[in-house]
Short mmCIF file of the C-alpha atoms (twelve columns), coordinates in Angstrom:
data_MODEL
# 
_entry.id   MODEL 
# 
loop_
_atom_site.group_PDB 
_atom_site.id 
_atom_site.type_symbol 
_atom_site.label_atom_id 
_atom_site.label_alt_id 
_atom_site.label_comp_id 
_atom_site.label_asym_id 
_atom_site.label_seq_id 
_atom_site.Cartn_x 
_atom_site.Cartn_y 
_atom_site.Cartn_z 
_atom_site.pdbx_PDB_model_num 
ATOM 1   C CA . MET A 1   32.714 -30.396 31.136 1 
ATOM 2   C CA . ASN A 2   31.425 -29.110 27.797 1 
ATOM 3   C CA . VAL A 3   29.416 -31.611 25.736 1 
ATOM 4   C CA . LEU A 4   28.200 -31.071 22.181 1 
ATOM 5   C CA . ILE A 5   25.209 -33.236 21.212 1 
ATOM 6   C CA . LEU A 6   24.757 -33.561 17.443 1 
ATOM 7   C CA . GLY A 7   21.263 -34.652 16.490 1 
ATOM 8   C CA . ALA A 8   19.888 -33.476 19.817 1 
ATOM 9   C CA . GLY A 9   16.297 -34.030 18.751 1 
ATOM 10  C CA . GLY A 10  16.748 -37.799 18.479 1 
ATOM 11  C CA . GLN A 11  15.024 -40.171 20.872 1 
ATOM 12  C CA . ILE A 12  18.228 -41.522 22.458 1 
ATOM 13  C CA . ALA A 13  19.640 -37.999 22.677 1 
ATOM 14  C CA . ARG A 14  16.539 -36.860 24.574 1 
ATOM 15  C CA . TRP A 15  17.309 -39.393 27.304 1 
ATOM 16  C CA . VAL A 16  20.939 -38.228 27.413 1 
ATOM 17  C CA . ILE A 17  19.782 -34.618 27.771 1 
ATOM 18  C CA . GLU A 18  17.426 -35.600 30.583 1 
ATOM 19  C CA . MET A 19  20.166 -37.529 32.395 1 
ATOM 20  C CA . LEU A 20  22.657 -34.646 32.165 1 
ATOM 21  C CA . GLY A 21  20.250 -31.708 32.237 1 
ATOM 22  C CA . SER A 22  20.470 -31.119 35.968 1 
ATOM 23  C CA . SER A 23  24.235 -31.598 36.237 1 
ATOM 24  C CA . LYS A 24  25.984 -28.451 37.425 1 
ATOM 25  C CA . ASP A 25  29.351 -29.744 36.238 1 
ATOM 26  C CA . VAL A 26  28.186 -30.226 32.615 1 
ATOM 27  C CA . HIS A 27  27.337 -27.639 29.966 1 
ATOM 28  C CA . LEU A 28  25.366 -28.948 26.992 1 
ATOM 29  C CA . THR A 29  25.247 -27.580 23.468 1 
ATOM 30  C CA . LEU A 30  22.205 -29.026 21.711 1 
ATOM 31  C CA . TYR A 31  22.864 -29.025 17.974 1 
ATOM 32  C CA . LEU A 32  20.034 -29.885 15.582 1 
ATOM 33  C CA . ARG A 33  18.447 -28.695 12.376 1 
ATOM 34  C CA . HIS A 34  15.154 -27.572 13.915 1 
ATOM 35  C CA . ALA A 35  14.895 -26.501 17.560 1 
ATOM 36  C CA . ARG A 36  11.172 -27.311 17.547 1 
ATOM 37  C CA . LYS A 37  12.090 -31.011 17.593 1 
ATOM 38  C CA . LEU A 38  13.290 -30.656 21.177 1 
ATOM 39  C CA . LYS A 39  10.587 -31.844 23.545 1 
ATOM 40  C CA . GLY A 40  9.941  -29.997 26.794 1 
ATOM 41  C CA . LYS A 41  11.941 -27.203 28.332 1 
ATOM 42  C CA . THR A 42  15.589 -26.639 27.561 1 
ATOM 43  C CA . PRO A 43  17.684 -27.581 30.629 1 
ATOM 44  C CA . PRO A 44  19.292 -24.673 32.486 1 
ATOM 45  C CA . ASN A 45  22.762 -26.001 31.636 1 
ATOM 46  C CA . ALA A 46  22.109 -26.110 27.877 1 
ATOM 47  C CA . LYS A 47  22.105 -23.839 24.841 1 
ATOM 48  C CA . ILE A 48  20.628 -24.580 21.419 1 
ATOM 49  C CA . VAL A 49  22.377 -24.272 18.064 1 
ATOM 50  C CA . GLU A 50  20.335 -24.760 14.905 1 
ATOM 51  C CA . GLY A 51  22.355 -26.152 12.029 1 
ATOM 52  C CA . ASP A 52  23.345 -29.029 9.790  1 
ATOM 53  C CA . VAL A 53  26.595 -30.845 10.601 1 
ATOM 54  C CA . LEU A 54  27.564 -30.429 6.946  1 
ATOM 55  C CA . ASP A 55  27.578 -26.644 7.436  1 
ATOM 56  C CA . ARG A 56  31.055 -25.976 8.775  1 
ATOM 57  C CA . LYS A 57  30.255 -22.281 9.266  1 
ATOM 58  C CA . ILE A 58  27.899 -23.341 12.058 1 
ATOM 59  C CA . LEU A 59  29.576 -26.557 13.224 1 
ATOM 60  C CA . ASP A 60  33.083 -25.128 13.669 1 
ATOM 61  C CA . PRO A 61  32.097 -22.409 16.177 1 
ATOM 62  C CA . ALA A 62  29.921 -24.912 18.059 1 
ATOM 63  C CA . LEU A 63  32.961 -27.143 18.574 1 
ATOM 64  C CA . VAL A 64  35.146 -24.486 20.193 1 
ATOM 65  C CA . LEU A 65  36.069 -25.455 23.795 1 
ATOM 66  C CA . GLN A 66  34.061 -28.695 23.718 1 
ATOM 67  C CA . ASP A 67  35.397 -31.663 25.678 1 
ATOM 68  C CA . VAL A 68  33.142 -34.391 24.265 1 
ATOM 69  C CA . VAL A 69  31.078 -34.750 21.100 1 
ATOM 70  C CA . TYR A 70  28.141 -37.163 21.039 1 
ATOM 71  C CA . ALA A 71  26.645 -37.759 17.572 1 
ATOM 72  C CA . ASN A 72  23.235 -39.364 17.066 1 
ATOM 73  C CA . LEU A 73  22.669 -38.968 13.308 1 
ATOM 74  C CA . THR A 74  21.301 -40.858 10.311 1 
ATOM 75  C CA . GLY A 75  20.705 -40.472 6.585  1 
ATOM 76  C CA . GLU A 76  22.047 -41.635 3.245  1 
ATOM 77  C CA . ASP A 77  24.794 -38.992 3.567  1 
ATOM 78  C CA . LEU A 78  25.937 -40.231 6.993  1 
ATOM 79  C CA . ALA A 79  29.488 -40.823 5.742  1 
ATOM 80  C CA . GLU A 80  29.654 -37.204 4.561  1 
ATOM 81  C CA . GLN A 81  28.307 -36.087 7.936  1 
ATOM 82  C CA . ALA A 82  31.007 -38.145 9.671  1 
ATOM 83  C CA . LYS A 83  33.695 -36.587 7.465  1 
ATOM 84  C CA . SER A 84  32.497 -33.099 8.363  1 
ATOM 85  C CA . ILE A 85  32.464 -33.906 12.092 1 
ATOM 86  C CA . ILE A 86  35.916 -35.508 11.989 1 
ATOM 87  C CA . THR A 87  37.501 -32.612 10.110 1 
ATOM 88  C CA . SER A 88  35.867 -30.009 12.314 1 
ATOM 89  C CA . MET A 89  36.945 -31.829 15.485 1 
ATOM 90  C CA . GLN A 90  40.508 -32.171 14.217 1 
ATOM 91  C CA . ASP A 91  40.645 -28.458 13.361 1 
ATOM 92  C CA . ALA A 92  39.284 -27.552 16.804 1 
ATOM 93  C CA . GLY A 93  41.592 -29.960 18.641 1 
ATOM 94  C CA . VAL A 94  38.651 -31.877 20.140 1 
ATOM 95  C CA . LYS A 95  39.413 -35.589 20.515 1 
ATOM 96  C CA . ARG A 96  36.538 -37.430 22.238 1 
ATOM 97  C CA . LEU A 97  33.705 -38.667 19.995 1 
ATOM 98  C CA . ILE A 98  30.799 -40.963 20.896 1 
ATOM 99  C CA . PHE A 99  28.967 -42.066 17.761 1 
ATOM 100 C CA . ILE A 100 25.783 -44.098 17.362 1 
ATOM 101 C CA . ALA A 101 25.953 -46.531 14.439 1 
ATOM 102 C CA . SER A 102 23.831 -49.638 13.800 1 
ATOM 103 C CA . LEU A 103 23.901 -53.346 14.482 1 
ATOM 104 C CA . GLY A 104 24.718 -55.476 11.454 1 
ATOM 105 C CA . ILE A 105 27.261 -53.229 9.765  1 
ATOM 106 C CA . TYR A 106 29.919 -55.950 9.996  1 
ATOM 107 C CA . ASP A 107 27.546 -58.835 9.268  1 
ATOM 108 C CA . GLU A 108 28.267 -59.750 12.889 1 
ATOM 109 C CA . ILE A 109 24.810 -61.060 13.802 1 
ATOM 110 C CA . PRO A 110 24.634 -64.873 13.851 1 
ATOM 111 C CA . GLY A 111 21.800 -67.206 12.988 1 
ATOM 112 C CA . LYS A 112 18.234 -66.488 11.994 1 
ATOM 113 C CA . PHE A 113 18.233 -63.058 13.633 1 
ATOM 114 C CA . GLY A 114 21.145 -62.069 11.401 1 
ATOM 115 C CA . GLU A 115 19.245 -63.235 8.341  1 
ATOM 116 C CA . TRP A 116 16.118 -61.372 9.461  1 
ATOM 117 C CA . ASN A 117 18.075 -58.201 10.213 1 
ATOM 118 C CA . ARG A 118 19.716 -58.238 6.765  1 
ATOM 119 C CA . ARG A 119 16.311 -58.556 5.111  1 
ATOM 120 C CA . GLU A 120 14.834 -55.736 7.175  1 
ATOM 121 C CA . ILE A 121 17.593 -53.103 7.176  1 
ATOM 122 C CA . GLY A 122 20.467 -54.445 5.078  1 
ATOM 123 C CA . PRO A 123 20.103 -51.817 2.322  1 
ATOM 124 C CA . TYR A 124 20.301 -49.019 4.910  1 
ATOM 125 C CA . LEU A 125 23.547 -50.179 6.556  1 
ATOM 126 C CA . PRO A 126 26.320 -49.090 4.112  1 
ATOM 127 C CA . PRO A 127 26.311 -45.411 5.227  1 
ATOM 128 C CA . PHE A 128 26.689 -46.519 8.871  1 
ATOM 129 C CA . ARG A 129 29.576 -48.826 7.936  1 
ATOM 130 C CA . LYS A 130 31.328 -46.105 5.939  1 
ATOM 131 C CA . ALA A 131 30.934 -43.640 8.806  1 
ATOM 132 C CA . ALA A 132 32.320 -46.157 11.315 1 
ATOM 133 C CA . ASP A 133 35.319 -46.892 9.056  1 
ATOM 134 C CA . LEU A 134 36.071 -43.178 8.751  1 
ATOM 135 C CA . ILE A 135 35.877 -42.663 12.508 1 
ATOM 136 C CA . GLU A 136 38.119 -45.645 13.271 1 
ATOM 137 C CA . ALA A 137 40.738 -44.257 10.870 1 
ATOM 138 C CA . SER A 138 40.444 -40.655 12.077 1 
ATOM 139 C CA . GLY A 139 42.870 -40.659 15.002 1 
ATOM 140 C CA . LEU A 140 40.090 -39.398 17.285 1 
ATOM 141 C CA . ASP A 141 39.382 -40.911 20.686 1 
ATOM 142 C CA . TYR A 142 36.173 -42.603 19.618 1 
ATOM 143 C CA . THR A 143 33.549 -44.922 21.021 1 
ATOM 144 C CA . ILE A 144 31.174 -46.338 18.411 1 
ATOM 145 C CA . LEU A 145 27.953 -47.921 19.679 1 
ATOM 146 C CA . ARG A 146 25.894 -50.391 17.623 1 
ATOM 147 C CA . PRO A 147 22.551 -50.820 19.408 1 
ATOM 148 C CA . ALA A 148 20.158 -53.705 18.883 1 
ATOM 149 C CA . TRP A 149 16.588 -52.965 17.813 1 
ATOM 150 C CA . LEU A 150 15.393 -50.110 19.974 1 
ATOM 151 C CA . THR A 151 12.463 -50.041 22.406 1 
ATOM 152 C CA . ASP A 152 10.865 -47.300 24.487 1 
ATOM 153 C CA . GLU A 153 10.969 -49.328 27.714 1 
ATOM 154 C CA . ASP A 154 11.693 -47.158 30.760 1 
ATOM 155 C CA . GLU A 155 14.586 -49.315 31.930 1 
ATOM 156 C CA . ILE A 156 18.360 -49.489 31.998 1 
ATOM 157 C CA . SER A 157 19.543 -52.989 31.189 1 
ATOM 158 C CA . TYR A 158 22.347 -53.633 28.734 1 
ATOM 159 C CA . GLU A 159 25.460 -55.624 27.931 1 
ATOM 160 C CA . THR A 160 28.078 -55.079 25.237 1 
ATOM 161 C CA . THR A 161 29.969 -57.108 22.657 1 
ATOM 162 C CA . GLY A 162 33.266 -56.261 21.015 1 
ATOM 163 C CA . ARG A 163 34.066 -55.174 17.477 1 
ATOM 164 C CA . HIS A 164 34.914 -58.704 16.334 1 
ATOM 165 C CA . ASP A 165 32.471 -60.631 18.551 1 
ATOM 166 C CA . PRO A 166 29.153 -62.138 17.469 1 
ATOM 167 C CA . PHE A 167 26.305 -59.786 18.309 1 
ATOM 168 C CA . LYS A 168 24.104 -60.856 21.240 1 
ATOM 169 C CA . GLY A 169 20.405 -60.300 21.835 1 
ATOM 170 C CA . THR A 170 17.811 -58.677 19.602 1 
ATOM 171 C CA . GLU A 171 16.696 -55.516 21.402 1 
ATOM 172 C CA . VAL A 172 17.656 -52.796 23.872 1 
ATOM 173 C CA . SER A 173 15.907 -49.736 25.285 1 
ATOM 174 C CA . ARG A 174 16.814 -46.256 24.128 1 
ATOM 175 C CA . LYS A 175 17.207 -45.337 27.788 1 
ATOM 176 C CA . SER A 176 19.832 -48.076 28.170 1 
ATOM 177 C CA . VAL A 177 21.834 -46.799 25.199 1 
ATOM 178 C CA . ALA A 178 21.581 -43.282 26.630 1 
ATOM 179 C CA . ALA A 179 22.893 -44.508 29.982 1 
ATOM 180 C CA . LEU A 180 25.920 -46.005 28.229 1 
ATOM 181 C CA . VAL A 181 26.475 -42.742 26.341 1 
ATOM 182 C CA . VAL A 182 26.370 -40.816 29.626 1 
ATOM 183 C CA . HIS A 183 28.871 -43.270 31.143 1 
ATOM 184 C CA . CYS A 184 31.200 -42.670 28.183 1 
ATOM 185 C CA . ILE A 185 30.810 -38.912 28.593 1 
ATOM 186 C CA . ARG A 186 31.545 -38.928 32.322 1 
ATOM 187 C CA . HIS A 187 34.292 -41.569 32.161 1 
ATOM 188 C CA . ARG A 188 36.131 -40.615 29.007 1 
ATOM 189 C CA . GLU A 189 38.829 -43.236 29.475 1 
ATOM 190 C CA . ASP A 190 36.281 -46.086 29.470 1 
ATOM 191 C CA . PHE A 191 35.632 -47.733 26.093 1 
ATOM 192 C CA . SER A 192 38.240 -45.504 24.458 1 
ATOM 193 C CA . HIS A 193 38.895 -46.610 20.851 1 
ATOM 194 C CA . ASN A 194 36.130 -49.187 21.200 1 
ATOM 195 C CA . ASN A 195 33.370 -50.275 18.865 1 
ATOM 196 C CA . LEU A 196 30.597 -51.946 20.854 1 
ATOM 197 C CA . GLY A 197 27.420 -53.850 20.152 1 
ATOM 198 C CA . VAL A 198 24.754 -53.012 22.751 1 
ATOM 199 C CA . ASN A 199 21.865 -55.288 23.700 1 
ATOM 200 C CA . LYS A 200 19.557 -56.177 26.564 1 
ATOM 201 C CA . PRO A 201 20.642 -59.454 28.196 1 
ATOM 202 C CA . ASN A 202 18.566 -62.569 27.562 1 
ATOM 203 C CA . THR A 203 16.806 -61.245 24.481 1 
ATOM 204 C CA . ASP A 204 18.216 -63.758 22.000 1 
ATOM 205 C CA . GLY A 205 15.775 -64.919 19.351 1 
ATOM 206 C CA . ASP A 206 14.986 -65.071 15.665 1 
ATOM 207 C CA . LYS A 207 13.791 -61.457 15.705 1 
ATOM 208 C CA . PRO A 208 12.823 -58.798 18.270 1 
ATOM 209 C CA . ARG A 209 9.820  -59.789 20.387 1 
ATOM 210 C CA . PHE A 210 7.738  -56.859 19.101 1 
ATOM 211 C CA . TYR A 211 7.826  -58.216 15.506 1 
# 
């Protein structure tokens, strides 16, 4: 299986790389703007491509013969990044996309935590919402993940909520989100055309415990 990781220097992506780095049945392409952002040694089953996803001259060749694309990106131009990825995937005939978005893009968080979340990150959410809308309309075989507030806990503990369900919990570990990404990579039929909130069970509250 060939897997292209866009934004491979991100903290969730690093867990995904670690979880798949020793897999003999997986070949990773680690795509990022600056290779120096990768921590530690490059796994033996991986190659590095330096580039911006908006640069189709680099992105298009990287997509050739890929089976799965996992995107872990951010920025005010996230919608433009999503457009570039979608078009490049369509041109290459690659269907499977796993995309990390953000909680709160549908105003789906109830109660005081929802109010707190809007105050804290509300202005930053429109690019994530636009990117998610583009992906849902793309015809690709997508899974969009909307994690709760992220922690560095060395644990795997998560549950999911649907696209139109109230969001649950306040936090989740990056390692947990990575484990779900790896599940989606290895079991491509699971969560197909799904848009999921991701949280650690029993973490409901007015805000994450570390605030």
